[in-house]
Short mmCIF file of C-alpha atoms in Angstrom, two decimals:
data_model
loop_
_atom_site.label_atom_id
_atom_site.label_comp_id
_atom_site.label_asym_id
_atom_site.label_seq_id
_atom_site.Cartn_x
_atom_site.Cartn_y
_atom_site.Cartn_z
CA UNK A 1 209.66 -66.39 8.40
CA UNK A 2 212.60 -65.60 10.97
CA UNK A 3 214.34 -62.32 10.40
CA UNK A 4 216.78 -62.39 7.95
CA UNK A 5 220.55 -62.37 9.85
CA UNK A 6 223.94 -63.37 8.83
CA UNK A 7 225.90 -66.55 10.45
CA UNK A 8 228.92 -65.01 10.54
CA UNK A 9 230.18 -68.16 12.36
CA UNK A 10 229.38 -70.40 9.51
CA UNK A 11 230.33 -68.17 6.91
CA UNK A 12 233.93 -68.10 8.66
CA UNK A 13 233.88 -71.59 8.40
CA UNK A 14 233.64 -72.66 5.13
CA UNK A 15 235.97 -69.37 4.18
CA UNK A 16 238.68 -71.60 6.73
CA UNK A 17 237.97 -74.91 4.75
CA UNK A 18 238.09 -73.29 1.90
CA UNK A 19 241.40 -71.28 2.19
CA UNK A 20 243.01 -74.65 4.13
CA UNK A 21 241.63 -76.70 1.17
CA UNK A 22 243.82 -74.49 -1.44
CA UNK A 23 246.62 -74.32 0.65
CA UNK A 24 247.52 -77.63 0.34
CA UNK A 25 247.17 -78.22 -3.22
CA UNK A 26 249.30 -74.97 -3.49
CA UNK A 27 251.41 -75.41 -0.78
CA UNK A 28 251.66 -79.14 0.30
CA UNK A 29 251.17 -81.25 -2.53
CA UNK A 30 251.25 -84.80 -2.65
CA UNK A 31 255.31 -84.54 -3.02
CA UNK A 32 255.47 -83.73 0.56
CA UNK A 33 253.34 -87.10 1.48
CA UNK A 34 253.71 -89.23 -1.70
CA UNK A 35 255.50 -87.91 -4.71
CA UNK A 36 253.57 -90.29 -6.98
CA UNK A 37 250.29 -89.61 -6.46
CA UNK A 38 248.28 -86.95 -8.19
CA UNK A 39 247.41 -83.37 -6.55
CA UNK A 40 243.72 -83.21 -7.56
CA UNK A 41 241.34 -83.42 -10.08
CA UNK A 42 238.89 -80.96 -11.27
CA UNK A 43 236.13 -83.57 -10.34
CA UNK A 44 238.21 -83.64 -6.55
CA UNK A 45 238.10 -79.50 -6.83
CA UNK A 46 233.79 -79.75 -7.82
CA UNK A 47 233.07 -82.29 -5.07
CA UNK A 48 234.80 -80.50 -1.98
CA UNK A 49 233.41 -77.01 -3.64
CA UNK A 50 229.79 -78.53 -3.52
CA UNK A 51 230.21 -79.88 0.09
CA UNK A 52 230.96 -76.01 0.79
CA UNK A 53 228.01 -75.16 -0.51
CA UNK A 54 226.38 -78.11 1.26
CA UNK A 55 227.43 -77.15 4.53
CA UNK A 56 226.72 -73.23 4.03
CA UNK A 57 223.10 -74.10 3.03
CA UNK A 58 222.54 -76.23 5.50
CA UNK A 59 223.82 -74.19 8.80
CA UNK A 60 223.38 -70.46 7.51
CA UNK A 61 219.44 -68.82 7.12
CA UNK A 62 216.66 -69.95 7.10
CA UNK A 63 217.89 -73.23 7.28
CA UNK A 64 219.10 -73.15 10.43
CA UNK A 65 216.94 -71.04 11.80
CA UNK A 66 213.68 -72.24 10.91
CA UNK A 67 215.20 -75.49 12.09
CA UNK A 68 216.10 -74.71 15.37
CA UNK A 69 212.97 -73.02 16.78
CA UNK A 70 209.56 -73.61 14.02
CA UNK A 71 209.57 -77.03 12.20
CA UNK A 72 211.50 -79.97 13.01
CA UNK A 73 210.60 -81.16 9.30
CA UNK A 74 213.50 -78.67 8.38
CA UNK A 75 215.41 -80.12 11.22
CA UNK A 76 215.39 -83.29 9.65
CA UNK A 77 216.16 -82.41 6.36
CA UNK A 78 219.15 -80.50 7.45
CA UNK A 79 220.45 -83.48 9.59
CA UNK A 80 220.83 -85.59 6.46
CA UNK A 81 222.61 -82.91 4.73
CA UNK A 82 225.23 -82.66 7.19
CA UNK A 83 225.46 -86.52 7.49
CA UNK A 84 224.56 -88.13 4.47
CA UNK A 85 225.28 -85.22 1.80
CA UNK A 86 228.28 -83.10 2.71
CA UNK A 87 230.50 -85.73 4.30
CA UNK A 88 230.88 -87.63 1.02
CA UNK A 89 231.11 -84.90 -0.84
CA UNK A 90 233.93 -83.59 1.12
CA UNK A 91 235.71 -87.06 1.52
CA UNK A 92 235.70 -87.87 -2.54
CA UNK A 93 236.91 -83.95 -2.87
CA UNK A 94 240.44 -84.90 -0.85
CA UNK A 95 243.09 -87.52 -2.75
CA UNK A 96 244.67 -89.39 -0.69
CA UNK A 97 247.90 -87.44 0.31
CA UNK A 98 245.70 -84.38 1.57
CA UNK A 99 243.73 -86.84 3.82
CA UNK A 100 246.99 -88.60 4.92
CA UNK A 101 248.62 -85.30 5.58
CA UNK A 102 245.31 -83.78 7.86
CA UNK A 103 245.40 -87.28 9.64
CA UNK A 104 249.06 -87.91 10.61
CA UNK A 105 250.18 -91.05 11.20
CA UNK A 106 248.63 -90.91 15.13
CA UNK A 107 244.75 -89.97 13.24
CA UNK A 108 245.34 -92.92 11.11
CA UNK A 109 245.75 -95.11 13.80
CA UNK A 110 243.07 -93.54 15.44
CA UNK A 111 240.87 -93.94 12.55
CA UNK A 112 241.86 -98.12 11.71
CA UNK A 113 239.86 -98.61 14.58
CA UNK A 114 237.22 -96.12 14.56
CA UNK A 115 236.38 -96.75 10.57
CA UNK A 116 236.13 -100.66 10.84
CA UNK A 117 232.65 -101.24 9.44
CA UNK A 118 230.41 -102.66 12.55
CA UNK A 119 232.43 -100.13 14.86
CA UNK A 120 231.69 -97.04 12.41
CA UNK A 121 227.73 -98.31 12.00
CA UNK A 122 227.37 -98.62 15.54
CA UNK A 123 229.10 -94.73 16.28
CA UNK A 124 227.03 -93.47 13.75
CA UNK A 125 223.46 -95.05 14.60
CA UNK A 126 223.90 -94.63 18.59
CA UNK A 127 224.43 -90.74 17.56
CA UNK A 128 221.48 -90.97 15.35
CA UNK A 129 219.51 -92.12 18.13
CA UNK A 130 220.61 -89.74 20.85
CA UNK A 131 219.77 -86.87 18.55
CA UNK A 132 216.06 -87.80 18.53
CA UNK A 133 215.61 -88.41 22.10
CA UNK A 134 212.94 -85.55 23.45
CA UNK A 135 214.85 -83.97 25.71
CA UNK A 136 218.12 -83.92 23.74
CA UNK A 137 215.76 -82.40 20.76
CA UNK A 138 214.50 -80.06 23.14
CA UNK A 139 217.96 -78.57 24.18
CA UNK A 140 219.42 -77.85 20.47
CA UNK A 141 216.75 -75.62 20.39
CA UNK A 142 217.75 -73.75 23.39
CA UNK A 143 221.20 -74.09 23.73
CA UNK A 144 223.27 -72.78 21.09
CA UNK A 145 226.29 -74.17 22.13
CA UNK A 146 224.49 -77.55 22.63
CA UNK A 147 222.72 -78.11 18.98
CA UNK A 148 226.87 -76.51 17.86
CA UNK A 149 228.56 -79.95 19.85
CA UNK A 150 225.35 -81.65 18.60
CA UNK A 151 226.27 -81.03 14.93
CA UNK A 152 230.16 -81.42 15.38
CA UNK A 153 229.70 -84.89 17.24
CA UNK A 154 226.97 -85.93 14.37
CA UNK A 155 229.44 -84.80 11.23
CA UNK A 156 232.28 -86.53 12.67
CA UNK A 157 230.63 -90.07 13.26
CA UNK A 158 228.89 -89.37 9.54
CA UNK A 159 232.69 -89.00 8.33
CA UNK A 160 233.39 -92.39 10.13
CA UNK A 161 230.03 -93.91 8.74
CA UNK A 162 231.21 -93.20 5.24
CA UNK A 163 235.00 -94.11 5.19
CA UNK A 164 234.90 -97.75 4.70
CA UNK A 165 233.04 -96.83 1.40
CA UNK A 166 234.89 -93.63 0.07
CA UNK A 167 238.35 -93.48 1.79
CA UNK A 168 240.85 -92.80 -0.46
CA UNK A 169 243.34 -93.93 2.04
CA UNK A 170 245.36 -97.74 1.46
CA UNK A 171 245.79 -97.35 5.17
CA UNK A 172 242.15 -97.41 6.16
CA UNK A 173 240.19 -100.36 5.85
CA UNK A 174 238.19 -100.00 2.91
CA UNK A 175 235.15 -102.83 1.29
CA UNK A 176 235.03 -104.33 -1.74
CA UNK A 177 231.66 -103.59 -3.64
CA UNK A 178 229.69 -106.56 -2.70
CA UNK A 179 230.16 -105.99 1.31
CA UNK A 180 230.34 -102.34 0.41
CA UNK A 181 226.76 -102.94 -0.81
CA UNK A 182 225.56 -104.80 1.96
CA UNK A 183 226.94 -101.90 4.72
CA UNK A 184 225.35 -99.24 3.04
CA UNK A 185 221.94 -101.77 3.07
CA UNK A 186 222.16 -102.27 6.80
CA UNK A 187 222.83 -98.51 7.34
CA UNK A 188 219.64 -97.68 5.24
CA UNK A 189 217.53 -100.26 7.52
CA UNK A 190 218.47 -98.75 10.89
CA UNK A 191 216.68 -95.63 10.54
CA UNK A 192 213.83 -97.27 10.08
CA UNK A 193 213.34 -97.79 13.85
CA UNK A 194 213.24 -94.09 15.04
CA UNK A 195 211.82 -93.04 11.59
CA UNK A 196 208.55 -95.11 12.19
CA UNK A 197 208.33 -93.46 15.98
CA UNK A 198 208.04 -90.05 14.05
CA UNK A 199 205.88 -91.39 10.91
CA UNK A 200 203.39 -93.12 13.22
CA UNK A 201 202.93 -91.25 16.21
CA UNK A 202 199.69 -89.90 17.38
CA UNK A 203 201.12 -87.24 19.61
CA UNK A 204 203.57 -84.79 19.20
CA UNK A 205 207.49 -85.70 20.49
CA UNK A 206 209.56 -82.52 20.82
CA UNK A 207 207.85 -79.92 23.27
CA UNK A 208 210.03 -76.95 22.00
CA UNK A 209 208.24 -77.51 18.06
CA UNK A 210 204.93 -77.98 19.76
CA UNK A 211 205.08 -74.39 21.15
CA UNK A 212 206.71 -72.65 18.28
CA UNK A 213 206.74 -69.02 17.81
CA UNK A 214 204.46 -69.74 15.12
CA UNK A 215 202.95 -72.44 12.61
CA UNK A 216 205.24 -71.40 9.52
CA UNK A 217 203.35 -72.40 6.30
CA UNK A 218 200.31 -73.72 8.16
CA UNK A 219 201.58 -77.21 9.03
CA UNK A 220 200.50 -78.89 12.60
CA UNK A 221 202.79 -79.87 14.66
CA UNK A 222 201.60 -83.21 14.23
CA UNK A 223 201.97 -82.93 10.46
CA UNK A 224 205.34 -81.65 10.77
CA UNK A 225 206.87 -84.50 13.25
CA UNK A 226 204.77 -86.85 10.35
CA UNK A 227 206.88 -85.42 7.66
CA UNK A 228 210.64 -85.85 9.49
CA UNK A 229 209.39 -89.27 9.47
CA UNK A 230 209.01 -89.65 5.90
CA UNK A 231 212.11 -87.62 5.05
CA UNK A 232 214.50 -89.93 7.67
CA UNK A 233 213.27 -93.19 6.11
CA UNK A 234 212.52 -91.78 2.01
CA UNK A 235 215.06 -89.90 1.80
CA UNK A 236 217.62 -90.73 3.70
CA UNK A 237 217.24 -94.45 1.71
CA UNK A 238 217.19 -92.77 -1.52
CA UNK A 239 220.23 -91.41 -0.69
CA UNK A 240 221.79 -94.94 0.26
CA UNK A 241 220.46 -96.97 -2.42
CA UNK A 242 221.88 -94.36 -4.76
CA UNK A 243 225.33 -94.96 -3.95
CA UNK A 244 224.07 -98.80 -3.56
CA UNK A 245 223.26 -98.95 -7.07
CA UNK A 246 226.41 -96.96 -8.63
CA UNK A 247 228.35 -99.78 -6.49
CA UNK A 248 226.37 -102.26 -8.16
CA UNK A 249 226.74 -101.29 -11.89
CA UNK A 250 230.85 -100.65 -11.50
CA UNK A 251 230.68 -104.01 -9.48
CA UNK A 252 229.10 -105.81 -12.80
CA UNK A 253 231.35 -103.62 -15.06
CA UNK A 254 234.19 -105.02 -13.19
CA UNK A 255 232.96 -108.42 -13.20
CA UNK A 256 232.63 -107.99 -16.65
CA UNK A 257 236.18 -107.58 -17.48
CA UNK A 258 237.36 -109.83 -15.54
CA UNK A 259 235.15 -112.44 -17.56
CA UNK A 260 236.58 -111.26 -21.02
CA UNK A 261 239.76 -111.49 -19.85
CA UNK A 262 239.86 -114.84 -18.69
CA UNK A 263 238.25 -116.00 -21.92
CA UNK A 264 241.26 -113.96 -24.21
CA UNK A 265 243.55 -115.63 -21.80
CA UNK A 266 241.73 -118.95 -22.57
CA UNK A 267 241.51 -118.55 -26.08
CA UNK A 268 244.96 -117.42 -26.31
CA UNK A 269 246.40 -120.30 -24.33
CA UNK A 270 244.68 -123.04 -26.94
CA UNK A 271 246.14 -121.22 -29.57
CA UNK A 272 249.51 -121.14 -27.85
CA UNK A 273 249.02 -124.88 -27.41
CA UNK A 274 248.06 -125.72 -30.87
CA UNK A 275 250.94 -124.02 -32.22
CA UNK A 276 253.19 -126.46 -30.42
#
């Protein structure tokens, strides 16, 4: 294993999102945005709390370490935490008047455009794709400040990738389940592509993994570029479908209601008509 070392960086970090995250419930408010709407739940308070956590895990040791220099397995594994984990955990832990307050009315605009479902997919996947190209690969695990921009430019398009599902935000365009559905279904096909390249290969991609400092636990190369693979397409899906299928059952629940209240109404009507 690496030496252990503390990420002082990261742990100043989440201490900043933190603090800013309890200054504005304290200090902000939804009164100085929206006086009707709510300041937060306890769920809101859990979710953000866990994307902390999230995001600490994922960037502090051994994550990161054993990411950036021994197995790109872990690399993989901690790309979908900081894209398909900790932004919606972060985005369904701020109501709406926090996120409208961070925005502004000039990141709102900004973000009609950038959140509109084909435009967000195609952000997110050509980011996807650039961060498994060889040489780009090769360079995180070099270049400090490199794999930092790296992570900063993947978050942010992950944040875009999820808003037309989660946004709390009227302003933002935002699906209804059934095309909600069908995004997230696209989004869990797309991977497929550069998660086959990894699953299939016969030789090994990323030069900097191949000559490692050492084989931590044992595992090839080979076997380790094998198991990214099965981690982009298993369990980044998993992931997907998850939310797929909790949009599915409140989809049918509403569905539901709507069909017993049409039939009251109905039944309520004739009896309203036989009266007369």
């Amino acid at each position: 294993m690496p030496r252990w070392h503390v990420h002082a960086e990261v742990l100043a970090l989440v201490a900043t999102l933190a603090f800013c995250y309890v200054w504005l419930i304290r200090k902000v408010g939804p009164k100085a945005v929206h006086p009707v709407e709510r300041s937060v739940t306890r769920r809101q308070v859990a979710s953000f709390s866990v994307g902390l956590l999230v995001l600490l895990v994922a960037a502090s040791y051994p994550m990161h370490d054993i990411a950036e220099h021994y197995l790109f397995s872990v690399h993989m594994f901690q790309h979908l935490l900081l894209s398909l984990v900790f932004p919606p955990l972060i985005i369904r832990g701020m109501p709406a008047w926090m996120m409208r307050y961070v925005l502004k009315p000039k990141g709102i605009r900004v973000a009609q455009f950038l959140t509109k479902p084909v435009i967000a997919l195609i952000l997110f996947n050509t980011v996807v794709a650039v961060t498994h190209i060889p040489n780009v690969v090769n360079m995180t695990t070099h270049n400090e400040g490199f794999h930092f921009g790296m992570h900063v430019i993947l978050v942010s398009t992950s944040f875009i990738m999820w808003s037309p599902v989660l946004t709390p935000l009227m302003e933002l365009p935002k699906l209804s389940y059934p095309p909600r559905m069908m995004y997230l279904f696209v989004q869990s096909l797309v991977p497929t592509v550069p998660a086959s390249f990894l699953t299939f290969g016969h030789t090994v991609l990323y030069r900097a993994y191949l000559h490692a400092p050492t084989r931590l636990f044992g595992i090839s190369a080979l076997t380790d570029q094998l198991i990214s693979g099965l981690e982009m397409k298993l369990l980044g899906t998993a992931i997907l479908w998850g939310f797929i299928a909790v949009y599915f059952f409140r989809w049918a629940n509403v569905e539901e209601r709507e069909k017993i209240d049409v039939l009251e109404w109905s039944r309520l009507d004739t009896l309203e008509a036989s009266k007369r």
